[in-house]
Amino acid sequence: MLGLALVMAQTIAAQARGMPESFADLADQVSPAVVNITTSTTVAASTGPGPQLPEGSPFEDFFRDFMGPDGDDGQRRQRRSQALGSGFVISEDGFIVTNNHVIEKADEIEIEFFSGKTLEAKVIGTDPNTDIALLKVESDEPLSFVPFGDSDLMRVGDWVMAMGNPLGQGFSVSAGIVSARNRALTGTYDDFIQTDAAINRGNSGGPLFNMDGQVIGVNTAILSPNGGSIGIGFSMASNVVTNVIGQLQEFGETRRGWLGVRIQDVTPDVAEAIGLETAAGALVTDVPEGPAAEGGIEAGDVITSFDGVEVADTRELVRVVGNSGVGETVRVVVFRDGKTQTLKVTLGRRETAENAVPAAAPALEDEVVEKELLGLTLTPLTDELRDQLEVGSLGEGLVVTDVDEMSEAYEKGLRAGDVITEAGQQKVASADDLEARVEEAKEAGRKSLLLLIRRQGEPRFVALSLDD
């Protein structure tokens, strides 16, 4: 009796903490919609060197005729390579979601269902940027499928269950919790849910479920020193996946919104230099011809809100723009000259934009400046220097000819050959202009001065300390 009471008490305590007593019902519910994927690819096979024969051997002619002049059989040998992965059915008419890397370059794709039934699949569309692929099978009867859930509702600590084909062992279930959210790996549009549910090779493309049987992530990657699960797995968030899948179903390709700006994160010193209360938003470094320019966005603006979404940093802006519709007109709130204003921009299409500009400018090694006026030796930009520095399209500016290695400017990445075109968001053409901007900033109570630097034509804002 005492033992039974203890077990009951533990069960009640577990349920009170939200811990499921069992995942069996959930596994039974979703299993029919989870699939194993086997792909076949034709690859060239190495034939290796031909037989080594003594010179003058009577077999020389035989092997030359039989194997061909280069020691092979006269034909390009090929072999079939197979790979395994996972996926899940999202509609009764046979649409299946998996990872792009599972089916990439495959000649044949075979889908195995939990019942043991197999069907051939064709590729409807892929998105390498999010590593998502959409497949289609033809079935004589409606297929079991699973719905997507809202990944934004998932909290760190929530229970999740993964299902797939780990290490080719067939249908397998693992459970854990959400360890972290909004993880980024290497992709521009990354928004991963991190989980400690065991994910191994072969789980790629499989679903990550919430406790309601809804897919809140697509298992995509693991962090591991040995190739096996160590409890750090990543699933692409369902709210990213559903947007991609919708476009693949409708168009067979992605059609992402395009704003047409170069941007960088707002650092605390940059925020202070322009009078922004918090170091948030995306600082516009350049506005080439495109939607942003037509909508009135200017270099030096800080984009604080896009289509009603607060912009925390450049990554957030890239993600929300990419999820917006092509041709859609959106409201963009920018911070300019100490106040905010709202602009309307009609988005282009990222994939087809001519001379598309990279979403984020490359960093100049943590740069921020000081000159000699801040440790810099400066000279006006002349036609000769324009040719030497290959910045012929620039107007006026100041060329950095030397940088004091003991200065803050050097520490923050300024180097000889950089061109300063703006200071305090005003154009500069001489050292006198720069000195005037420094004095104006000090009189305004600023602790730093914002410079617009161009290196080989690439723009970048740098905030320089004004401390004596």
Short mmCIF file of C-alpha atoms in Angstrom, two decimals:
data_model
loop_
_atom_site.label_atom_id
_atom_site.label_comp_id
_atom_site.label_asym_id
_atom_site.label_seq_id
_atom_site.Cartn_x
_atom_site.Cartn_y
_atom_site.Cartn_z
CA MET A 1 0.00 0.00 0.00
CA LEU A 2 2.80 2.39 0.85
CA GLY A 3 4.53 1.65 -2.48
CA LEU A 4 1.30 2.22 -4.42
CA ALA A 5 0.70 5.50 -2.63
CA LEU A 6 4.22 6.64 -3.49
CA VAL A 7 3.75 5.83 -7.18
CA MET A 8 0.42 7.66 -7.23
CA ALA A 9 1.98 10.66 -5.52
CA GLN A 10 4.81 10.77 -8.07
CA THR A 11 2.31 10.51 -10.94
CA ILE A 12 0.19 13.33 -9.54
CA ALA A 13 3.30 15.49 -9.02
CA ALA A 14 4.48 14.84 -12.58
CA GLN A 15 1.08 15.77 -14.00
CA ALA A 16 1.01 18.90 -11.86
CA ARG A 17 4.35 19.91 -13.38
CA GLY A 18 2.93 19.41 -16.88
CA MET A 19 4.97 16.26 -17.53
CA PRO A 20 3.07 13.83 -19.77
CA GLU A 21 2.50 10.42 -18.26
CA SER A 22 3.18 8.86 -21.67
CA PHE A 23 3.78 9.89 -25.27
CA ALA A 24 2.14 6.71 -26.58
CA ASP A 25 -1.21 8.25 -27.53
CA LEU A 26 0.50 11.12 -29.31
CA ALA A 27 2.80 8.73 -31.18
CA ASP A 28 -0.20 6.61 -32.26
CA GLN A 29 -2.00 9.74 -33.41
CA VAL A 30 0.73 11.14 -35.67
CA SER A 31 2.63 8.03 -36.84
CA PRO A 32 0.55 7.42 -39.99
CA ALA A 33 1.57 10.84 -41.36
CA VAL A 34 5.33 10.51 -40.73
CA VAL A 35 7.38 8.95 -43.55
CA ASN A 36 10.83 7.57 -44.25
CA ILE A 37 12.51 8.89 -47.39
CA THR A 38 15.04 6.98 -49.47
CA THR A 39 16.75 8.76 -52.35
CA SER A 40 18.84 7.30 -55.15
CA THR A 41 21.44 9.20 -57.14
CA THR A 42 23.63 8.09 -60.02
CA VAL A 43 27.27 8.97 -59.43
CA ALA A 44 30.47 8.23 -61.30
CA ALA A 45 32.43 5.32 -59.87
CA SER A 46 36.19 5.22 -59.72
CA THR A 47 37.49 2.30 -61.80
CA GLY A 48 41.01 2.47 -60.40
CA PRO A 49 44.19 1.74 -62.35
CA GLY A 50 44.35 -1.13 -64.83
CA PRO A 51 46.51 -4.25 -64.35
CA GLN A 52 50.25 -3.72 -64.27
CA LEU A 53 51.86 -5.89 -66.99
CA PRO A 54 55.52 -6.33 -67.94
CA GLU A 55 56.49 -4.50 -71.10
CA GLY A 56 56.13 -6.85 -74.08
CA SER A 57 53.76 -9.17 -72.26
CA PRO A 58 51.50 -11.17 -74.60
CA PHE A 59 48.54 -9.95 -72.52
CA GLU A 60 49.20 -6.26 -73.35
CA ASP A 61 47.16 -6.31 -76.55
CA PHE A 62 44.37 -8.28 -74.88
CA PHE A 63 43.91 -5.82 -72.03
CA ARG A 64 44.31 -2.83 -74.35
CA ASP A 65 41.50 -4.12 -76.57
CA PHE A 66 39.29 -5.20 -73.70
CA MET A 67 39.80 -2.35 -71.21
CA GLY A 68 40.29 0.49 -73.64
CA PRO A 69 43.33 2.72 -74.21
CA ASP A 70 43.16 4.30 -70.73
CA GLY A 71 42.83 1.04 -68.83
CA ASP A 72 39.05 1.23 -68.31
CA ASP A 73 36.32 -0.75 -70.03
CA GLY A 74 35.72 1.97 -72.62
CA GLN A 75 32.56 3.15 -70.83
CA ARG A 76 32.07 5.53 -67.92
CA ARG A 77 31.20 3.33 -64.97
CA GLN A 78 28.42 4.51 -62.68
CA ARG A 79 26.93 3.39 -59.43
CA ARG A 80 23.80 4.16 -57.44
CA SER A 81 24.17 6.08 -54.20
CA GLN A 82 21.37 6.02 -51.61
CA ALA A 83 20.56 8.40 -48.77
CA LEU A 84 17.98 8.29 -46.00
CA GLY A 85 15.87 10.96 -44.36
CA SER A 86 12.45 11.70 -42.92
CA GLY A 87 9.39 13.75 -43.78
CA PHE A 88 5.70 14.19 -43.02
CA VAL A 89 2.43 14.42 -44.96
CA ILE A 90 0.63 17.77 -44.74
CA SER A 91 -2.44 17.08 -46.89
CA GLU A 92 -4.62 14.10 -47.76
CA ASP A 93 -3.80 14.53 -51.45
CA GLY A 94 -0.12 13.72 -50.85
CA PHE A 95 1.99 16.82 -50.24
CA ILE A 96 5.05 15.96 -48.12
CA VAL A 97 7.54 18.25 -46.37
CA THR A 98 11.21 17.38 -45.82
CA ASN A 99 14.64 19.01 -45.88
CA ASN A 100 16.15 20.15 -49.15
CA HIS A 101 19.44 18.42 -48.31
CA VAL A 102 17.60 15.09 -48.02
CA ILE A 103 16.45 15.08 -51.65
CA GLU A 104 19.00 17.37 -53.31
CA LYS A 105 20.32 15.96 -56.62
CA ALA A 106 18.23 12.78 -56.21
CA ASP A 107 17.15 10.89 -59.33
CA GLU A 108 14.54 8.83 -57.50
CA ILE A 109 12.67 9.49 -54.26
CA GLU A 110 10.84 6.68 -52.48
CA ILE A 111 8.42 7.37 -49.64
CA GLU A 112 7.78 4.66 -47.06
CA PHE A 113 4.74 5.04 -44.83
CA PHE A 114 4.31 3.70 -41.31
CA SER A 115 2.10 0.93 -42.71
CA GLY A 116 4.94 -0.26 -44.93
CA LYS A 117 3.37 1.08 -48.12
CA THR A 118 5.79 2.77 -50.54
CA LEU A 119 5.19 5.41 -53.21
CA GLU A 120 7.40 7.32 -55.62
CA ALA A 121 7.56 11.09 -55.04
CA LYS A 122 8.31 14.05 -57.26
CA VAL A 123 9.77 17.39 -56.22
CA ILE A 124 7.35 20.31 -56.32
CA GLY A 125 9.85 22.94 -55.17
CA THR A 126 12.80 23.59 -52.89
CA ASP A 127 14.22 26.45 -50.84
CA PRO A 128 17.93 26.04 -50.04
CA ASN A 129 17.82 29.20 -47.88
CA THR A 130 15.67 27.49 -45.26
CA ASP A 131 16.60 23.92 -46.30
CA ILE A 132 12.95 23.06 -46.99
CA ALA A 133 11.58 20.92 -49.84
CA LEU A 134 8.03 20.09 -50.89
CA LEU A 135 7.29 16.68 -52.44
CA LYS A 136 4.14 15.11 -53.90
CA VAL A 137 2.97 11.50 -54.10
CA GLU A 138 -0.06 10.11 -55.91
CA SER A 139 -2.25 7.82 -53.82
CA ASP A 140 -5.46 5.97 -54.63
CA GLU A 141 -6.85 6.82 -51.22
CA PRO A 142 -6.67 9.88 -48.94
CA LEU A 143 -3.54 9.97 -46.80
CA SER A 144 -3.25 10.68 -43.10
CA PHE A 145 -1.67 14.08 -42.49
CA VAL A 146 -0.61 16.35 -39.65
CA PRO A 147 -1.32 20.08 -39.23
CA PHE A 148 1.16 22.84 -38.53
CA GLY A 149 1.07 24.65 -35.20
CA ASP A 150 2.16 28.16 -34.24
CA SER A 151 5.86 27.99 -33.36
CA ASP A 152 5.71 31.48 -31.83
CA LEU A 153 3.55 30.06 -29.01
CA MET A 154 6.24 27.59 -27.95
CA ARG A 155 8.12 28.48 -24.77
CA VAL A 156 11.46 27.34 -23.47
CA GLY A 157 10.70 24.31 -21.33
CA ASP A 158 7.66 23.10 -23.31
CA TRP A 159 7.52 19.38 -24.09
CA VAL A 160 8.11 18.30 -27.70
CA MET A 161 8.34 14.99 -29.55
CA ALA A 162 10.45 14.19 -32.62
CA MET A 163 9.74 11.38 -35.03
CA GLY A 164 11.73 10.08 -37.98
CA ASN A 165 14.23 7.59 -39.35
CA PRO A 166 17.41 8.07 -37.27
CA LEU A 167 20.50 6.32 -38.64
CA GLY A 168 18.29 4.34 -41.00
CA GLN A 169 16.74 2.36 -38.14
CA GLY A 170 13.17 3.00 -39.22
CA PHE A 171 10.34 4.80 -37.47
CA SER A 172 11.51 6.09 -34.10
CA VAL A 173 10.23 8.52 -31.48
CA SER A 174 12.22 10.73 -29.10
CA ALA A 175 11.02 13.34 -26.63
CA GLY A 176 12.44 16.35 -24.85
CA ILE A 177 11.82 20.02 -24.27
CA VAL A 178 12.34 23.29 -26.12
CA SER A 179 15.82 24.32 -25.00
CA ALA A 180 15.93 27.71 -26.77
CA ARG A 181 14.15 29.69 -29.46
CA ASN A 182 15.06 31.98 -32.35
CA ARG A 183 18.43 30.32 -32.91
CA ALA A 184 20.38 31.28 -36.05
CA LEU A 185 22.97 29.01 -37.64
CA THR A 186 24.27 30.14 -41.03
CA GLY A 187 21.23 31.06 -43.09
CA THR A 188 19.80 34.52 -43.74
CA TYR A 189 16.27 33.43 -42.84
CA ASP A 190 17.14 31.07 -39.97
CA ASP A 191 14.70 30.80 -37.08
CA PHE A 192 15.42 27.53 -35.30
CA ILE A 193 13.86 25.92 -32.26
CA GLN A 194 16.58 24.22 -30.22
CA THR A 195 15.60 20.98 -28.49
CA ASP A 196 17.18 18.23 -26.43
CA ALA A 197 14.90 15.60 -28.00
CA ALA A 198 17.33 13.11 -29.58
CA ILE A 199 17.90 13.98 -33.26
CA ASN A 200 20.40 12.01 -35.32
CA ARG A 201 21.35 11.56 -38.96
CA GLY A 202 18.28 10.32 -40.78
CA ASN A 203 15.96 12.47 -38.65
CA SER A 204 16.49 15.32 -41.14
CA GLY A 205 13.19 16.53 -42.56
CA GLY A 206 11.12 14.88 -39.85
CA PRO A 207 8.57 16.70 -37.70
CA LEU A 208 8.90 18.14 -34.21
CA PHE A 209 5.48 17.99 -32.51
CA ASN A 210 3.89 19.89 -29.67
CA MET A 211 1.68 17.97 -27.26
CA ASP A 212 -1.40 18.66 -29.43
CA GLY A 213 0.07 16.72 -32.35
CA GLN A 214 0.85 19.86 -34.35
CA VAL A 215 4.14 20.30 -36.23
CA ILE A 216 6.01 23.25 -34.74
CA GLY A 217 9.37 22.54 -36.40
CA VAL A 218 11.19 20.57 -39.11
CA ASN A 219 14.21 18.74 -37.71
CA THR A 220 17.18 20.02 -39.69
CA ALA A 221 20.53 19.97 -37.91
CA ILE A 222 22.44 18.84 -34.84
CA LEU A 223 25.42 20.25 -33.00
CA SER A 224 27.79 17.38 -32.32
CA PRO A 225 31.53 16.67 -32.17
CA ASN A 226 31.03 13.05 -33.19
CA GLY A 227 28.03 13.03 -35.52
CA GLY A 228 25.64 11.66 -32.89
CA SER A 229 23.05 13.35 -30.72
CA ILE A 230 24.36 15.16 -27.66
CA GLY A 231 21.06 16.84 -26.92
CA ILE A 232 21.48 19.93 -29.11
CA GLY A 233 19.19 19.66 -32.11
CA PHE A 234 17.66 22.34 -34.31
CA SER A 235 14.25 22.43 -35.98
CA MET A 236 13.26 25.12 -38.45
CA ALA A 237 10.31 26.95 -36.88
CA SER A 238 6.92 26.11 -38.41
CA ASN A 239 6.03 29.76 -38.96
CA VAL A 240 8.98 30.00 -41.36
CA VAL A 241 8.16 26.66 -42.98
CA THR A 242 4.47 27.37 -43.63
CA ASN A 243 5.32 30.58 -45.48
CA VAL A 244 7.86 28.76 -47.66
CA ILE A 245 5.57 25.79 -48.30
CA GLY A 246 2.70 28.07 -49.29
CA GLN A 247 4.87 29.68 -51.96
CA LEU A 248 6.24 26.35 -53.19
CA GLN A 249 2.71 24.98 -53.52
CA GLU A 250 1.49 28.03 -55.41
CA PHE A 251 4.51 28.92 -57.54
CA GLY A 252 6.97 26.00 -57.31
CA GLU A 253 9.55 28.50 -55.99
CA THR A 254 9.93 31.14 -53.31
CA ARG A 255 8.99 34.76 -53.88
CA ARG A 256 10.43 36.85 -51.06
CA GLY A 257 9.95 40.52 -50.52
CA TRP A 258 12.87 42.83 -51.34
CA LEU A 259 13.43 46.22 -49.74
CA GLY A 260 16.72 47.13 -51.44
CA VAL A 261 18.94 48.54 -48.69
CA ARG A 262 22.31 47.80 -47.12
CA ILE A 263 22.06 47.67 -43.35
CA GLN A 264 24.06 47.18 -40.18
CA ASP A 265 23.19 46.70 -36.52
CA VAL A 266 22.86 49.73 -34.27
CA THR A 267 25.56 49.62 -31.58
CA PRO A 268 25.30 51.66 -28.36
CA ASP A 269 27.86 54.19 -29.53
CA VAL A 270 26.09 54.60 -32.88
CA ALA A 271 22.77 55.08 -31.04
CA GLU A 272 24.34 57.75 -28.84
CA ALA A 273 25.88 59.50 -31.82
CA ILE A 274 22.54 59.93 -33.58
CA GLY A 275 20.41 60.56 -30.48
CA LEU A 276 18.57 57.23 -30.51
CA GLU A 277 17.45 56.20 -27.01
CA THR A 278 18.00 52.46 -27.44
CA ALA A 279 20.50 50.50 -29.55
CA ALA A 280 17.88 48.75 -31.69
CA GLY A 281 16.75 48.76 -35.28
CA ALA A 282 18.62 48.48 -38.57
CA LEU A 283 20.91 51.31 -39.65
CA VAL A 284 20.74 51.96 -43.41
CA THR A 285 24.22 52.37 -44.89
CA ASP A 286 23.30 52.62 -48.58
CA VAL A 287 20.17 52.86 -50.72
CA PRO A 288 20.78 51.85 -54.33
CA GLU A 289 18.09 52.10 -56.97
CA GLY A 290 15.12 50.02 -55.89
CA PRO A 291 11.99 49.95 -53.69
CA ALA A 292 13.57 51.68 -50.68
CA ALA A 293 14.93 54.56 -52.73
CA GLU A 294 11.56 55.02 -54.43
CA GLY A 295 9.88 55.01 -51.02
CA GLY A 296 12.13 57.76 -49.64
CA ILE A 297 14.43 55.77 -47.36
CA GLU A 298 17.88 57.39 -47.05
CA ALA A 299 21.32 56.33 -45.91
CA GLY A 300 21.62 57.12 -42.21
CA ASP A 301 18.01 56.24 -41.45
CA VAL A 302 17.39 53.70 -38.69
CA ILE A 303 14.50 51.38 -39.55
CA THR A 304 12.67 50.82 -36.26
CA SER A 305 9.44 49.25 -37.51
CA PHE A 306 8.45 47.36 -40.65
CA ASP A 307 4.81 46.65 -41.49
CA GLY A 308 3.86 46.96 -37.83
CA VAL A 309 6.67 44.73 -36.56
CA GLU A 310 9.25 46.25 -34.23
CA VAL A 311 12.75 45.75 -35.72
CA ALA A 312 15.26 44.61 -33.10
CA ASP A 313 18.25 44.21 -35.40
CA THR A 314 19.29 43.50 -39.00
CA ARG A 315 18.43 39.81 -38.74
CA GLU A 316 14.88 40.63 -37.70
CA LEU A 317 14.47 43.07 -40.60
CA VAL A 318 15.78 40.59 -43.17
CA ARG A 319 13.41 37.91 -41.87
CA VAL A 320 10.28 40.06 -41.81
CA VAL A 321 10.98 41.58 -45.24
CA GLY A 322 11.59 38.12 -46.71
CA ASN A 323 8.27 36.90 -45.33
CA SER A 324 6.40 39.83 -46.91
CA GLY A 325 4.58 39.59 -50.21
CA VAL A 326 6.10 40.76 -53.48
CA GLY A 327 4.34 43.93 -54.63
CA GLU A 328 2.95 44.59 -51.17
CA THR A 329 2.97 48.20 -49.94
CA VAL A 330 4.13 48.41 -46.32
CA ARG A 331 4.66 51.12 -43.74
CA VAL A 332 8.28 51.59 -42.69
CA VAL A 333 9.05 53.72 -39.64
CA VAL A 334 12.51 55.33 -39.67
CA PHE A 335 14.44 57.45 -37.19
CA ARG A 336 15.93 60.46 -38.99
CA ASP A 337 17.33 63.75 -37.70
CA GLY A 338 16.20 63.06 -34.16
CA LYS A 339 12.60 62.12 -34.91
CA THR A 340 10.59 59.31 -36.47
CA GLN A 341 8.66 59.37 -39.68
CA THR A 342 6.59 56.82 -41.55
CA LEU A 343 7.23 55.98 -45.18
CA LYS A 344 5.34 53.73 -47.59
CA VAL A 345 7.41 51.28 -49.65
CA THR A 346 6.21 48.87 -52.34
CA LEU A 347 8.39 45.75 -52.13
CA GLY A 348 10.14 44.11 -55.05
CA ARG A 349 11.06 40.43 -55.42
CA ARG A 350 14.35 39.33 -53.89
CA GLU A 351 15.01 36.43 -56.26
CA THR A 352 14.65 38.45 -59.46
CA ALA A 353 15.91 41.87 -58.39
CA GLU A 354 18.58 43.00 -60.80
CA ASN A 355 21.92 43.58 -59.11
CA ALA A 356 20.35 42.63 -55.78
CA VAL A 357 22.22 44.23 -52.91
CA PRO A 358 23.42 42.01 -50.03
CA ALA A 359 21.07 42.39 -47.07
CA ALA A 360 23.84 43.22 -44.62
CA ALA A 361 27.10 44.97 -45.34
CA PRO A 362 30.29 43.16 -44.27
CA ALA A 363 31.72 44.41 -41.01
CA LEU A 364 34.92 46.41 -40.83
CA GLU A 365 36.20 44.45 -37.84
CA ASP A 366 34.28 46.09 -35.02
CA GLU A 367 35.09 49.52 -36.24
CA VAL A 368 34.50 52.84 -34.49
CA VAL A 369 36.75 55.84 -34.87
CA GLU A 370 39.03 58.57 -33.45
CA LYS A 371 41.14 60.97 -35.35
CA GLU A 372 43.78 63.52 -35.06
CA LEU A 373 41.44 65.20 -34.74
CA LEU A 374 41.07 61.52 -33.86
CA GLY A 375 44.28 59.81 -34.89
CA LEU A 376 43.64 60.14 -38.65
CA THR A 377 45.70 61.76 -41.36
CA LEU A 378 43.27 63.03 -44.00
CA THR A 379 43.39 64.51 -47.48
CA PRO A 380 40.58 65.62 -49.82
CA LEU A 381 39.40 63.10 -52.40
CA THR A 382 40.90 64.05 -55.78
CA ASP A 383 40.35 62.58 -59.26
CA GLU A 384 43.74 60.85 -59.01
CA LEU A 385 42.82 59.27 -55.68
CA ARG A 386 39.44 58.23 -57.07
CA ASP A 387 41.23 56.24 -59.76
CA GLN A 388 43.73 54.75 -57.33
CA LEU A 389 41.05 53.71 -54.84
CA GLU A 390 38.60 52.68 -57.58
CA VAL A 391 35.82 54.87 -56.18
CA GLY A 392 35.20 56.94 -59.29
CA SER A 393 31.47 57.27 -58.61
CA LEU A 394 31.99 59.02 -55.26
CA GLY A 395 31.52 62.74 -55.00
CA GLU A 396 33.44 64.65 -52.36
CA GLY A 397 35.06 63.14 -49.31
CA LEU A 398 38.17 62.73 -47.17
CA VAL A 399 40.72 60.00 -47.82
CA VAL A 400 42.43 58.42 -44.83
CA THR A 401 46.11 58.31 -45.70
CA ASP A 402 47.39 57.14 -42.31
CA VAL A 403 46.01 55.93 -38.98
CA ASP A 404 47.74 56.22 -35.62
CA GLU A 405 48.08 52.63 -34.43
CA MET A 406 47.56 53.79 -30.84
CA SER A 407 44.26 55.49 -31.67
CA GLU A 408 40.69 54.28 -31.23
CA ALA A 409 40.24 54.70 -34.97
CA TYR A 410 42.83 52.00 -35.62
CA GLU A 411 41.35 49.70 -32.98
CA LYS A 412 37.97 49.97 -34.63
CA GLY A 413 39.14 49.10 -38.10
CA LEU A 414 39.84 52.33 -39.98
CA ARG A 415 42.73 51.97 -42.37
CA ALA A 416 44.58 53.97 -44.99
CA GLY A 417 42.50 54.08 -48.17
CA ASP A 418 39.16 54.45 -46.41
CA VAL A 419 37.09 57.41 -47.58
CA ILE A 420 34.98 59.50 -45.17
CA THR A 421 32.00 60.94 -47.07
CA GLU A 422 29.78 62.04 -44.16
CA ALA A 423 30.21 63.14 -40.55
CA GLY A 424 27.22 63.73 -38.30
CA GLN A 425 25.10 62.72 -41.31
CA GLN A 426 26.35 65.70 -43.28
CA LYS A 427 28.70 65.59 -46.27
CA VAL A 428 32.35 66.47 -45.73
CA ALA A 429 34.88 67.56 -48.34
CA SER A 430 37.72 68.90 -46.23
CA ALA A 431 39.33 68.55 -42.81
CA ASP A 432 37.72 71.88 -41.88
CA ASP A 433 34.29 70.33 -42.55
CA LEU A 434 35.15 67.41 -40.29
CA GLU A 435 36.40 69.71 -37.52
CA ALA A 436 33.16 71.68 -37.75
CA ARG A 437 31.11 68.49 -37.37
CA VAL A 438 33.17 67.54 -34.31
CA GLU A 439 32.52 70.90 -32.65
CA GLU A 440 28.81 70.76 -33.48
CA ALA A 441 28.54 67.32 -31.91
CA LYS A 442 30.32 68.45 -28.76
CA GLU A 443 28.11 71.52 -28.46
CA ALA A 444 25.06 69.27 -28.79
CA GLY A 445 26.35 67.17 -25.90
CA ARG A 446 27.23 64.15 -28.06
CA LYS A 447 29.91 61.77 -26.86
CA SER A 448 30.64 60.42 -30.34
CA LEU A 449 30.42 61.36 -33.99
CA LEU A 450 28.91 59.17 -36.70
CA LEU A 451 31.04 58.82 -39.83
CA LEU A 452 30.05 57.21 -43.12
CA ILE A 453 33.07 55.30 -44.38
CA ARG A 454 33.48 53.72 -47.81
CA ARG A 455 36.02 51.01 -48.46
CA GLN A 456 36.29 49.85 -52.07
CA GLY A 457 32.86 51.36 -52.58
CA GLU A 458 31.21 49.46 -49.70
CA PRO A 459 29.51 51.77 -47.15
CA ARG A 460 29.68 51.40 -43.39
CA PHE A 461 28.76 53.69 -40.49
CA VAL A 462 31.29 54.09 -37.69
CA ALA A 463 30.83 56.04 -34.45
CA LEU A 464 33.93 57.83 -33.15
CA SER A 465 34.48 58.89 -29.58
CA LEU A 466 34.84 62.65 -29.01
CA ASP A 467 36.59 62.34 -25.66
CA ASP A 468 39.70 64.50 -25.49
#
